[in-house]
PDB file of C-alpha atoms and ligand atoms in Angstrom:
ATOM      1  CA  UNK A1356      34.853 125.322-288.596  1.00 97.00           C
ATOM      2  CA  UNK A1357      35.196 121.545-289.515  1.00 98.00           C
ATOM      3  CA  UNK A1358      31.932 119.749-289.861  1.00 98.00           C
ATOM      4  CA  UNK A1359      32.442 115.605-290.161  1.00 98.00           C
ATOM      5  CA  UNK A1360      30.196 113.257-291.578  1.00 97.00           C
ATOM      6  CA  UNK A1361      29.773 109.847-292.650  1.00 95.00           C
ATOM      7  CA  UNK A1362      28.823 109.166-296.016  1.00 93.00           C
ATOM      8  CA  UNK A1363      26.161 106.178-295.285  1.00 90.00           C
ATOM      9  CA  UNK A1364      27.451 104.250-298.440  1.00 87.00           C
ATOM     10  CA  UNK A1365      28.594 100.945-298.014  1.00 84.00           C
ATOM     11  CA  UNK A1366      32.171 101.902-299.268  1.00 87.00           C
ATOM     12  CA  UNK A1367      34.391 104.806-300.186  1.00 86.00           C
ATOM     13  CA  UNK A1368      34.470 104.030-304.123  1.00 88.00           C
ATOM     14  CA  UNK A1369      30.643 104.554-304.435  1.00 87.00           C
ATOM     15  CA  UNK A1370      31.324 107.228-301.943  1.00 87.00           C
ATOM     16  CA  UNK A1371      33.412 108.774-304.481  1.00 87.00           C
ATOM     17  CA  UNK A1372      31.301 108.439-307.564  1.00 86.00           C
ATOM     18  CA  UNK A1373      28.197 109.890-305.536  1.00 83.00           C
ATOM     19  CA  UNK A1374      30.842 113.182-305.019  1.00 84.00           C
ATOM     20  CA  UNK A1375      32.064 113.266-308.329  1.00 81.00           C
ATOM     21  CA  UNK A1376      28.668 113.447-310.063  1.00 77.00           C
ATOM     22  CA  UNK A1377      27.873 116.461-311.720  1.00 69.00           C
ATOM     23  CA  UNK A1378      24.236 114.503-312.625  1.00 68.00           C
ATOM     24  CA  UNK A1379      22.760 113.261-309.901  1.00 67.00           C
ATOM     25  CA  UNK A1380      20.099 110.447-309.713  1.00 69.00           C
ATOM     26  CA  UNK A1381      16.648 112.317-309.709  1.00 69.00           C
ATOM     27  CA  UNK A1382      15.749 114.130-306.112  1.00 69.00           C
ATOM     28  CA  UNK A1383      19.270 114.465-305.167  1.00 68.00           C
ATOM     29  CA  UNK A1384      20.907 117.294-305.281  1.00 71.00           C
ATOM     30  CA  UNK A1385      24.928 117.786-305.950  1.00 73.00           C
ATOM     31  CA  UNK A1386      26.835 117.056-303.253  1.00 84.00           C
ATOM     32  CA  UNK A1387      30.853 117.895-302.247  1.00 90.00           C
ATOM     33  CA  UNK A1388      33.320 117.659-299.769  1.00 94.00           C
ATOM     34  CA  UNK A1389      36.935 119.294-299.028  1.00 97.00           C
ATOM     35  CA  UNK A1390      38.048 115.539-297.855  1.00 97.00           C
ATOM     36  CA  UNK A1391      36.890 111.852-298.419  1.00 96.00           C
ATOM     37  CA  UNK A1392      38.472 109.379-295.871  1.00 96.00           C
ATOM     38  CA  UNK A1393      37.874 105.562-296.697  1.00 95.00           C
ATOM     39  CA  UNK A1394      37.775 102.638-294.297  1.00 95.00           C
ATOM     40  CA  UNK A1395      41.556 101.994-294.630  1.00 96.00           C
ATOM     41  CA  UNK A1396      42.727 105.566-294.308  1.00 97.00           C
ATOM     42  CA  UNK A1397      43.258 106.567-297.659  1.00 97.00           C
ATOM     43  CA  UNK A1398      42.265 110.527-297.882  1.00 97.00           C
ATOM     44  CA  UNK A1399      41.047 112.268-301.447  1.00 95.00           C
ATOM     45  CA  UNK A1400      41.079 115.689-301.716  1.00 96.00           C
ATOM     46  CA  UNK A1401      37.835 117.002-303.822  1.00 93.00           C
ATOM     47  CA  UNK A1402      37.526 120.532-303.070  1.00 95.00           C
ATOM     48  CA  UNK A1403      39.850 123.335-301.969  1.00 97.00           C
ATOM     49  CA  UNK A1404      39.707 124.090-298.694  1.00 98.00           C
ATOM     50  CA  UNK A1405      39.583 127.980-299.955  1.00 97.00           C
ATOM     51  CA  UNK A1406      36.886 127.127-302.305  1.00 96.00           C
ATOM     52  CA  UNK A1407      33.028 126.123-301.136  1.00 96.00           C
ATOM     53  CA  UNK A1408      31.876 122.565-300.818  1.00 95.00           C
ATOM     54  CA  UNK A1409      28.644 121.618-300.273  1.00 93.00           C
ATOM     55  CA  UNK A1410      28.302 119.305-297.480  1.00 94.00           C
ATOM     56  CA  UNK A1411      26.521 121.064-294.770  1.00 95.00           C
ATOM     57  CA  UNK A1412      22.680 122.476-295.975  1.00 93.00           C
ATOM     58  CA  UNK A1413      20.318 124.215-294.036  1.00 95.00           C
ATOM     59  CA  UNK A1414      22.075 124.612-289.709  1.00 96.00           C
ATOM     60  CA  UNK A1415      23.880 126.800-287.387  1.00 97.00           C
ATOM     61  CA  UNK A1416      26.849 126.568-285.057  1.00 97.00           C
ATOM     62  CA  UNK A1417      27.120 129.397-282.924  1.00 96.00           C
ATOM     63  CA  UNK A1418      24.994 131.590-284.864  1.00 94.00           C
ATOM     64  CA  UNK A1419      26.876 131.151-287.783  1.00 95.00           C
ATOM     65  CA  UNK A1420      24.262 130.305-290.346  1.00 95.00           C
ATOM     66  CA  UNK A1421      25.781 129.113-294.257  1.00 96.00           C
ATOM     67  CA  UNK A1422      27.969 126.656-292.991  1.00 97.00           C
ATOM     68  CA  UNK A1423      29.211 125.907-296.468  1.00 96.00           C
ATOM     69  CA  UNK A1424      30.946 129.295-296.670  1.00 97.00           C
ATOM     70  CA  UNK A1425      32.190 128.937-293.213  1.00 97.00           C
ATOM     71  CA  UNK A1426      33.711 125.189-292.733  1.00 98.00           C
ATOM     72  CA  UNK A1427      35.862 122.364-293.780  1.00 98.00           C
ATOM     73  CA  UNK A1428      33.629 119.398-294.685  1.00 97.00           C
ATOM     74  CA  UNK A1429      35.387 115.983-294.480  1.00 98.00           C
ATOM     75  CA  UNK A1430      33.172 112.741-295.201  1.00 96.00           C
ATOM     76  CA  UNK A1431      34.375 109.343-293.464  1.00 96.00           C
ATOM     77  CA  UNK A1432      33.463 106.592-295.608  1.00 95.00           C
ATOM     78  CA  UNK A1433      31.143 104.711-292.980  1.00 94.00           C
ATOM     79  CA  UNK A1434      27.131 102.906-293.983  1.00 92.00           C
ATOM     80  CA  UNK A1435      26.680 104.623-289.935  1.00 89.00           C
ATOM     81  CA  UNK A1436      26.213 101.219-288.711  1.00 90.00           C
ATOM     82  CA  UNK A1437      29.949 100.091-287.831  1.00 90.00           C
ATOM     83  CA  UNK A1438      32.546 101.313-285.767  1.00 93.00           C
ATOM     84  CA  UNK A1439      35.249 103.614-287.503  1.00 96.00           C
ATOM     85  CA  UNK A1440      38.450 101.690-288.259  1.00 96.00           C
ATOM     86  CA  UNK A1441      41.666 102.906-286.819  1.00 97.00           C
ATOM     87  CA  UNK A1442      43.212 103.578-289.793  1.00 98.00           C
ATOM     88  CA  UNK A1443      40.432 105.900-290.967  1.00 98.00           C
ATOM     89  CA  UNK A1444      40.664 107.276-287.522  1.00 98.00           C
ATOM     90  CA  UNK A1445      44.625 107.941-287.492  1.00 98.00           C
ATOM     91  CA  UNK A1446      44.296 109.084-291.377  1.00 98.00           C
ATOM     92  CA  UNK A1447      41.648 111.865-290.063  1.00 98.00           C
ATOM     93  CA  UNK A1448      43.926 112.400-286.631  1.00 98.00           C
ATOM     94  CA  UNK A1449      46.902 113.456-289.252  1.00 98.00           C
ATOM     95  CA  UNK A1450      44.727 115.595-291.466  1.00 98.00           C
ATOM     96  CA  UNK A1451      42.994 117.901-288.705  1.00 98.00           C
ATOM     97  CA  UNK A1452      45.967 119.579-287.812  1.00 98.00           C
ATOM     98  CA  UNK A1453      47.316 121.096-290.720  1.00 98.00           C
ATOM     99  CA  UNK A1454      43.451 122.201-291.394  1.00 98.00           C
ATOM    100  CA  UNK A1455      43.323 123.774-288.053  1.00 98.00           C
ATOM    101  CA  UNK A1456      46.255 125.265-288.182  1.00 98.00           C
ATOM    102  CA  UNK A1457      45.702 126.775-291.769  1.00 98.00           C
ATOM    103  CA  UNK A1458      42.462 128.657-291.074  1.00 98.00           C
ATOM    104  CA  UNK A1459      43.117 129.015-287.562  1.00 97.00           C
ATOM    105  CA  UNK A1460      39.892 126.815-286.172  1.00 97.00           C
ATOM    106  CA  UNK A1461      39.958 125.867-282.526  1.00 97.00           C
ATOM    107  CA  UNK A1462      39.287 122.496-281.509  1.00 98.00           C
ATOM    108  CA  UNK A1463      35.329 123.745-280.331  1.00 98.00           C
ATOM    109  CA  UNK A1464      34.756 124.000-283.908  1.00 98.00           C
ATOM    110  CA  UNK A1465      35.286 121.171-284.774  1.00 98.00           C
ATOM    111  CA  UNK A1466      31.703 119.516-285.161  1.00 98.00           C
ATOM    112  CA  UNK A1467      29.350 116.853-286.720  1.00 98.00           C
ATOM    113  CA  UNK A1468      26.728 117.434-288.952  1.00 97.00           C
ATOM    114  CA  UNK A1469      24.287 116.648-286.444  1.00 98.00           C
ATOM    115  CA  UNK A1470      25.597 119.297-284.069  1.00 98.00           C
ATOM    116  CA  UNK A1471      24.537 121.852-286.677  1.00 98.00           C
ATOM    117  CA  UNK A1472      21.528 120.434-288.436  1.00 97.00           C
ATOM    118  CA  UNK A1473      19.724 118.564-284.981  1.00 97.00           C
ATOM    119  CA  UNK A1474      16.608 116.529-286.216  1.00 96.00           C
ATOM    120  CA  UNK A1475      17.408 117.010-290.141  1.00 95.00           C
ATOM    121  CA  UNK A1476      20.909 115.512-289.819  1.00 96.00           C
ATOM    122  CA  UNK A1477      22.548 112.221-287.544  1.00 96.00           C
ATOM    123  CA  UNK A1478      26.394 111.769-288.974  1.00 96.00           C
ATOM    124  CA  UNK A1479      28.143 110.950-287.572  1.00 97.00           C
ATOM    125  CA  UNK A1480      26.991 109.452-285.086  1.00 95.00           C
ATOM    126  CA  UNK A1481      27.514 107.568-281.579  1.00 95.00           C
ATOM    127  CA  UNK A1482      30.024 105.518-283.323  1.00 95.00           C
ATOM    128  CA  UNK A1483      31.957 108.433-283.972  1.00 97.00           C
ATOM    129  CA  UNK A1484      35.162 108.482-280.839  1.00 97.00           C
ATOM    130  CA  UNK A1485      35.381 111.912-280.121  1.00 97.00           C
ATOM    131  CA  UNK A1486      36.768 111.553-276.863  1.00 97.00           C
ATOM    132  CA  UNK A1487      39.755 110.470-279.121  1.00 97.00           C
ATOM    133  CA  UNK A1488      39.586 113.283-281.089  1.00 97.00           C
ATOM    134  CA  UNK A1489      39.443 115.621-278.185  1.00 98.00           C
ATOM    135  CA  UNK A1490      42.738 113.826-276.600  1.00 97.00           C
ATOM    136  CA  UNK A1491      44.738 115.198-279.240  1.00 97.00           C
ATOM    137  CA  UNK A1492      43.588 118.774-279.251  1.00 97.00           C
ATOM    138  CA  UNK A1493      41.319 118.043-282.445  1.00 98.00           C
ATOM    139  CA  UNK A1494      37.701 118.750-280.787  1.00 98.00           C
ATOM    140  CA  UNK A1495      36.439 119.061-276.938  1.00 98.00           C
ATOM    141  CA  UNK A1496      35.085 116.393-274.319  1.00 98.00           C
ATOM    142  CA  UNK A1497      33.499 117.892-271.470  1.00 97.00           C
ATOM    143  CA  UNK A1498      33.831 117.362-267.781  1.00 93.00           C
ATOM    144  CA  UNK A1499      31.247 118.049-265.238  1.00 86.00           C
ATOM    145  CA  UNK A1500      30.742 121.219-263.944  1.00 91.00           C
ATOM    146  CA  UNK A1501      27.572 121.787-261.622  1.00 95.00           C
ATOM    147  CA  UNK A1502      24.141 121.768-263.170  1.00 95.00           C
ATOM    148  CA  UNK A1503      23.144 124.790-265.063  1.00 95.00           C
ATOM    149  CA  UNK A1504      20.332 126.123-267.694  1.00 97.00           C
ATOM    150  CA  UNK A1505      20.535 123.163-270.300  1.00 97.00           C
ATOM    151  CA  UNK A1506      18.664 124.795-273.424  1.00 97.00           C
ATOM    152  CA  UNK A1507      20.722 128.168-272.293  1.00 97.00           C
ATOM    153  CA  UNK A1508      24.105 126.316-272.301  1.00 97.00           C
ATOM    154  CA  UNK A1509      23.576 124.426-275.555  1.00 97.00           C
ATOM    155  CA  UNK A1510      23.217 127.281-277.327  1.00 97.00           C
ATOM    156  CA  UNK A1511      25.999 128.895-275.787  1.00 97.00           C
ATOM    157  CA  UNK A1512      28.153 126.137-276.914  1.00 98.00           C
ATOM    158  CA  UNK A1513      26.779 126.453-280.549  1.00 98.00           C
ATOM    159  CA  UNK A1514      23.938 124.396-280.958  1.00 98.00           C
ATOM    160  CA  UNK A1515      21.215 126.444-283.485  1.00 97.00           C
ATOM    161  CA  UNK A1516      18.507 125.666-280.470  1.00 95.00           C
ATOM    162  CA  UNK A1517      16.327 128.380-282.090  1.00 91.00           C
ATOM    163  CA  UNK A1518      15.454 126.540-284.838  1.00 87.00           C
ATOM    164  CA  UNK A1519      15.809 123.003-283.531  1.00 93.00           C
ATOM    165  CA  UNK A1520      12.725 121.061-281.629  1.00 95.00           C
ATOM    166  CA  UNK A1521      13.690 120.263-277.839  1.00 95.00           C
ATOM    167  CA  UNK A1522      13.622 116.325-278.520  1.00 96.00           C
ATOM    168  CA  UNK A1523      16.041 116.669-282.109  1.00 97.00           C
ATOM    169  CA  UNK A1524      18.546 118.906-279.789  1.00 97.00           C
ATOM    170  CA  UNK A1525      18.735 116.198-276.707  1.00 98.00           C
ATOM    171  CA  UNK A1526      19.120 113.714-279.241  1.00 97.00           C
ATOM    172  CA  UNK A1527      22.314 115.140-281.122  1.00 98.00           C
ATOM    173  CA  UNK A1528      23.886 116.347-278.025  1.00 98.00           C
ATOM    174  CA  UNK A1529      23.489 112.688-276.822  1.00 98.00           C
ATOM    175  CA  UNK A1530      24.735 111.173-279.609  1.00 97.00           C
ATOM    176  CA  UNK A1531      27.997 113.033-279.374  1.00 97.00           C
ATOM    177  CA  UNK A1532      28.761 113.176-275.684  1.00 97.00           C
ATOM    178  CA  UNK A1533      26.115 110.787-273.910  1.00 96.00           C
ATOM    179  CA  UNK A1534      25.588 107.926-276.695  1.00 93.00           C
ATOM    180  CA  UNK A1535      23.778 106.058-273.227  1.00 92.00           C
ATOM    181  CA  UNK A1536      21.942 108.624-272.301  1.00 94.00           C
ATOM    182  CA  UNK A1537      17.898 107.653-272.255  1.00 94.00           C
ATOM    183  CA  UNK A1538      14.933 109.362-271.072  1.00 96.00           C
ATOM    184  CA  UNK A1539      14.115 113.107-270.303  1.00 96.00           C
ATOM    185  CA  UNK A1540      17.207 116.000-269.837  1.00 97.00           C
ATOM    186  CA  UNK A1541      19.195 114.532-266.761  1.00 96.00           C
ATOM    187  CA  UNK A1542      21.416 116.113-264.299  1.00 96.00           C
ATOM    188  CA  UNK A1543      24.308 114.764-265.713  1.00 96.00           C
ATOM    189  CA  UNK A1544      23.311 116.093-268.901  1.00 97.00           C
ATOM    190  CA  UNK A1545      23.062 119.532-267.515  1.00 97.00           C
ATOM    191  CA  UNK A1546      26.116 119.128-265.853  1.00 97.00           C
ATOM    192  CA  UNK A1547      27.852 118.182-268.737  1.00 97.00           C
ATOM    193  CA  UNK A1548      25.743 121.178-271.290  1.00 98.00           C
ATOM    194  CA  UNK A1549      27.368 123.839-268.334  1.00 97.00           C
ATOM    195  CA  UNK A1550      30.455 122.638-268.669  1.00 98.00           C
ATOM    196  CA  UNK A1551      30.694 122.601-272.622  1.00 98.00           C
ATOM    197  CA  UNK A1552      29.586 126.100-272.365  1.00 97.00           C
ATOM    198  CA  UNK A1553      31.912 127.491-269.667  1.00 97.00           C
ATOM    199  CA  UNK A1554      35.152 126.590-271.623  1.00 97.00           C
ATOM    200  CA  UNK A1555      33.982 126.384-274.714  1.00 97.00           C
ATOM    201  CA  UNK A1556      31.440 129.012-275.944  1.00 97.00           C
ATOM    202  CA  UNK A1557      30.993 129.462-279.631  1.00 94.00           C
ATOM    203  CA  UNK A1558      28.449 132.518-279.087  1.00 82.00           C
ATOM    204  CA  UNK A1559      30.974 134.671-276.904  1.00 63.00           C
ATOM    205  CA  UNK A1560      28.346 137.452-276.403  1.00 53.00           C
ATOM    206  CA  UNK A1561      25.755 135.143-275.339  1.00 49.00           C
ATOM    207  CA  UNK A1562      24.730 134.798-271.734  1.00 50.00           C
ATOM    208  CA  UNK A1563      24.092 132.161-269.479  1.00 45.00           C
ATOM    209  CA  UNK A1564      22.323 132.464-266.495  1.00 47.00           C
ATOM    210  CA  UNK A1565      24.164 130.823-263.578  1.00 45.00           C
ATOM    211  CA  UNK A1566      21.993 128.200-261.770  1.00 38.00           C
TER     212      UNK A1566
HETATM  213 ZN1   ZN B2369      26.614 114.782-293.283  1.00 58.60          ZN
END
């Protein structure tokens, strides 16, 4: 998979000193990514995309659990409080596709750190245009389909709902598809969680009960 994230720095250079730091200031740990994008589109490679990184931590996407060993991590250079610039946004648009097409990654799997670390992680965020993303064939938007089991059809889309608080998971899945959304689980939020998980289900196995 491809997890994205923003690296809430205030620019790509200290960005790129926190990634290249083999000593990091006390209570952080090392950090890594495959790609760094900054603000104006420039793209550094840092890691291999056959070799580890370590951008993901503790989550699940479809029951896939050591995301590290599983994904593609590619930090945007954003603080998480301003809209991503085009540039960084066409610099990321021609990256995905030689990524996907390399490891053979559908567009479902491509994700944000909050889809696989709900309530621990928010990047990045309900800035984050992944409606554009999904025009291109680089990650999904849903339509509406009628309203089904929401908790059922989140995790059949990927979302680690096991280990994830109700609240956390309502608030990630917002933040990526229904940055407006307010209040308790809505119909349109159902409607939207059964569609997600009728065309695009990461746990193929897994059931969902029909409402
Ligand atoms: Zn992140």
């Amino acid at each position: 998979m491809v997890v994205l994230h923003y690296t809430a720095m205030t620019n790509a250079e200290d960005a790129l000193r926190r990634l290249c730091d083999d000593c990091p200031p006390e209570g952080l740990g090392p950090v890594s990514c495959h790609y760094l994008i900054s603000e104006t589109g420039r793209i550094w490679q840092m890691v291999r995309e056959r070799d580890r990184a370590w951008h993901a931590g503790v989550g699940a996407w479809g029951g896939r659990e050591d995301v590290n060993s599983h994904s593609i991590g590619i930090e945007l250079a954003n603080t998480g409080m301003h809209p991503f610039p085009e540039p960084q946004m066409a610099a990321l648009e021609a990256l995905l596709p030689g990524i996907l097409a390399r490891w053979s990654i559908a567009p479902a799997r491509v994700i944000g750190h909050s889809d696989m670390a709900p309530g621990r992680k928010i990047d990045p965020g309900p800035r984050f245009d992944w409606r554009r993303l999904a025009r291109q064939g680089l990650s999904v938007w849903p339509g509406a389909a009628r309203e089904g089991d929401f908790h059922a059809d989140l995790a059949r889309f990927g979302y680690p709902v096991e280990a994830v608080a109700e609240a956390d998971l309502l608030e990630a899945f917002r933040a990526r598809f229904r940055p407006h959304g307010r209040g308790a689980v809505s119909a349109e939020d159902r409607r939207i969680a059964r569609d997600l998980a009728e065309r695009f289900p990461a746990r193929a196995g897994a059931h969902s009960p029909t409402a």
